[in-house]
XYZ file of C-alpha atoms in Angstrom:
64
model
C 117.754 50.948 101.218
C 120.235 53.687 100.018
C 119.848 55.737 96.825
C 122.707 53.745 95.214
C 120.882 50.508 96.095
C 117.711 51.868 94.535
C 119.418 52.842 91.471
C 121.406 49.591 91.233
C 118.095 47.610 91.565
C 116.424 49.697 88.902
C 113.671 50.943 91.060
C 113.390 54.347 89.390
C 112.847 53.182 85.840
C 109.196 53.967 85.825
C 110.028 57.520 86.898
C 112.748 58.177 84.261
C 111.869 60.018 81.035
C 114.471 59.846 78.248
C 114.378 62.205 75.204
C 116.699 61.898 72.275
C 117.550 64.953 70.173
C 120.131 66.355 67.849
C 123.278 67.635 69.603
C 124.632 70.996 68.890
C 128.227 71.873 68.285
C 130.868 70.568 66.003
C 130.631 67.061 64.627
C 131.653 64.899 61.697
C 129.676 63.702 58.699
C 126.508 63.038 60.663
C 126.203 66.419 62.293
C 122.661 67.692 62.318
C 121.412 64.394 60.857
C 121.169 61.921 63.798
C 119.853 62.095 67.269
C 123.123 61.891 69.279
C 122.152 63.583 72.483
C 119.989 61.832 75.240
C 118.486 63.894 78.062
C 117.184 62.315 81.193
C 114.214 63.845 83.114
C 113.459 62.868 86.645
C 111.146 64.924 88.858
C 112.598 64.542 92.224
C 109.793 66.291 94.353
C 107.127 63.888 92.967
C 109.250 60.712 93.184
C 107.335 57.949 94.956
C 110.494 55.986 95.566
C 112.607 58.623 97.390
C 112.043 59.411 101.081
C 111.499 63.051 102.083
C 115.117 63.054 103.456
C 116.532 61.820 100.168
C 114.476 64.444 98.181
C 115.769 67.223 100.426
C 119.331 65.978 100.020
C 119.027 65.920 96.114
C 117.400 69.278 95.940
C 119.964 70.890 98.156
C 122.906 69.393 96.303
C 121.713 70.044 92.740
C 119.590 73.172 92.879
C 121.217 75.384 95.460
């Protein structure tokens, strides 16, 4: 199963951690009043659903 298939089948949901926070920068009437930014945290090295090859590929692509 490819990474795209794993994402499509929602296999990673238990490993995703979402955090809502207030966005910085210009805004309208609701600036600094509402949580308008969402950050996704996903720890690639400890993922149970990625193969070692997939982990190496992601780490090389995004962190080098």
